[in-house]
């Protein structure tokens, strides 16, 4: 209690110094949290883009499919399986797909395309596919036409109502050939998707590939993306793992995870520099403070205060100063981050935008309000404070009263 | 009964030229004494007081305080020993700046883990005894040098020490404050039987002592006792 009171009052003794130190911490926290918040916001957006609009957080496949994505590794879609998956906690939808490659041929050209057989209505719940439609009509049950990505259509020099022939190898080596009218054009932000995708209904795809009732994947929609690992675990115990594999997006897209991790690593370097600068600034004032108060510390030790107690008081002072800075910094970041989350920075037109487009992301930079951002930065400042505290701590625990009180 | 007993104390500061700050001092100080240690600058007064007070260790010799050989104590034990047995008054800047007069007096009692009631009663009584009953809630920066030294005396007495050591307590005071502080110390000595050992250069302070020990080059050159405790000036 005593040292708490003294520590608190000592803060106000050299107001200017306290203010400068607190302000330094404040800006460090503000900058670093904002930076992390925007970075994480970008990732959340990327993940949303890729996971939310395409792969789903979790997928169920025939065992071995992900490593060897061929039709022979498809599985039979029984109603039981679907029920079982939908009964799993956090799973709100299971999107069936039969995916393969085909040569798409128009009168003029033929190009490789990724062909996805889907349930148009369920697919829409995960990928909002219908919103990508820029011309024609969306698939309905029983429709026999194709939805072709705009870029692919342009490359094939075809338009709405033209005809495409799809040519491929079907299930168990059967020949797959079909002729389809184009009933709609889709526009994707990602060039990769925009130059490759063709959608048709699941029964049509199963017929084309000679794989009735078979699927290559069930993509799961979760009500909380963060629960993906738990869903994977639950399904792995629920399903026969000899027959099925259950993967979350991290497992399916290690490159994406790697890219984000590398990016985080790079930003750590900036943060490190920022914290080094601030850290040394604080260290300087701590050095000065310890020096200036030597006599006073000497008197306290002389009259009977244990050095450890005295050191604890000084460490408490630093924790107070930095605590105020951290709280103020986080307090100031939250509204800014909230605003940036609602009004993301638009990068379109810039160099970054192209890079983003290459990865298939929208060129927006929103912030994240994930509490871990704030907790992480606060913890880092806390650790730095403790590190800096080591100096007065060791100085005081070795202090000699007579020595300190001599001129 | 001796509260302080030193035998053949030596303190040598090593260096290019070793300094024998204390060079064979044997002393006995009894309970109730009002003793001045005097001598020219550099004669070893501070060094001697620091060793007696357990702030410094002798190079050689024995220090027995209240029957206990303090040279055998560890650093932390020494801190505790000082807390419970010795009151200190230094030349200046005795007080903790962020604490009020009363809190400064209570500080040592808090370290001793005395009850709140006892701390409050004792700090008030002591501050009244040094004539600062109306200044208890002032911080040191709001007090004169003389007032600060009086608070320091009150703090020194707070832990109920066996004796009070004061190293040039009046060195920074004007003559009026010096006389005032000496009056207070002399009264506490006479009425409460508090043992004071103080060092000084000041002849007016020396005149008030009942025993005057003179050091020169770390050696006691005279030790004079006077029967009468001089009457404080009006
Ligand atoms: N830490 C130290 N290292 C080296 N020499 C020291 C140290 N402390 C004191 N001395 C020397 O020891 C001698 C005695 O010093 P001390 O401070 O005890 O004298 P003093 O009588 O208190 O003097 P003053 O009246 O000036 O306060 C002096 O020569 C001083 O320079
Ligand atoms: Mg001295």
XYZ file of C-alpha atoms in Angstrom, chain B residues 76-200:
125
model
C 19.579 -7.222 4.863
C 19.821 -7.978 8.563
C 21.602 -4.655 8.959
C 18.718 -2.839 7.302
C 16.320 -4.419 9.744
C 18.656 -3.708 12.609
C 18.792 -0.043 11.686
C 15.033 0.110 11.299
C 14.396 -1.153 14.818
C 17.358 0.224 16.745
C 18.699 3.454 15.318
C 17.200 6.805 14.451
C 18.966 8.820 11.763
C 19.136 12.520 11.088
C 21.276 13.551 8.139
C 22.639 16.903 7.175
C 19.840 17.708 4.722
C 17.231 16.222 2.393
C 16.238 13.709 5.009
C 12.640 13.509 3.999
C 10.824 11.710 1.243
C 9.600 14.533 -0.971
C 6.295 12.947 -1.962
C 5.187 12.307 1.601
C 3.775 14.839 4.054
C 5.519 15.516 7.365
C 3.210 13.098 9.086
C 3.629 10.422 6.411
C 7.386 10.800 6.640
C 7.205 10.120 10.359
C 4.830 7.224 9.819
C 7.013 5.825 7.037
C 9.450 4.028 9.344
C 6.626 2.803 11.535
C 4.948 1.387 8.443
C 8.163 -0.420 7.624
C 8.042 -1.739 11.183
C 4.467 -2.865 10.574
C 3.032 -0.920 13.486
C -0.715 -0.611 13.741
C -2.455 2.317 12.166
C -3.691 3.612 15.485
C -0.212 3.564 16.944
C 1.266 5.250 13.881
C -1.250 8.024 13.928
C -0.987 8.686 17.628
C 2.797 8.569 17.655
C 3.366 10.662 14.553
C 1.085 13.333 15.931
C 2.723 13.298 19.357
C 6.222 13.463 17.861
C 5.418 16.268 15.454
C 3.852 18.201 18.305
C 6.948 17.560 20.372
C 9.115 19.153 17.666
C 6.682 22.042 17.393
C 5.117 21.092 14.090
C 1.661 20.076 15.245
C 0.187 22.538 12.767
C 2.338 21.471 9.838
C 1.656 17.763 9.787
C 0.123 17.697 6.336
C 2.785 19.778 4.619
C 5.162 18.253 2.141
C 8.883 18.906 2.723
C 9.041 21.356 -0.183
C 6.590 23.555 1.705
C 8.784 23.669 4.813
C 11.898 25.572 5.798
C 15.213 23.782 6.293
C 14.794 24.024 10.075
C 11.299 22.596 9.951
C 12.480 19.774 7.733
C 15.224 18.899 10.220
C 12.655 18.888 13.030
C 10.515 16.466 11.043
C 13.663 14.378 10.548
C 14.155 14.288 14.339
C 10.542 13.218 14.768
C 11.059 10.493 12.175
C 14.264 9.369 13.859
C 12.369 8.910 17.128
C 9.337 7.217 15.588
C 10.711 3.661 15.569
C 11.612 3.938 19.300
C 15.319 3.534 18.595
C 18.003 2.834 21.168
C 19.689 6.074 20.141
C 19.661 8.791 17.510
C 22.642 9.470 15.257
C 22.761 12.910 13.694
C 25.529 13.807 11.255
C 25.836 17.595 11.239
C 22.096 18.098 11.680
C 22.460 21.873 11.838
C 25.023 22.397 9.082
C 22.456 23.854 6.709
C 20.524 25.878 9.269
C 20.674 29.516 10.308
C 21.516 30.251 13.922
C 17.925 30.660 15.014
C 16.870 27.285 13.545
C 20.035 25.728 14.936
C 19.200 26.869 18.457
C 15.625 25.720 18.043
C 16.608 22.233 16.851
C 19.131 21.903 19.666
C 16.472 22.895 22.204
C 14.205 20.198 20.930
C 16.926 17.566 20.968
C 18.094 18.582 24.448
C 14.547 18.476 25.791
C 13.906 15.044 24.353
C 17.181 13.929 25.884
C 16.371 15.304 29.322
C 12.708 14.500 29.497
C 12.484 11.237 27.567
C 16.014 10.020 28.139
C 16.675 9.733 24.408
C 20.345 9.132 23.592
C 21.749 11.506 20.979
C 25.102 11.253 19.249
C 25.714 14.042 16.785
C 28.624 15.412 14.847
C 29.178 19.094 14.320
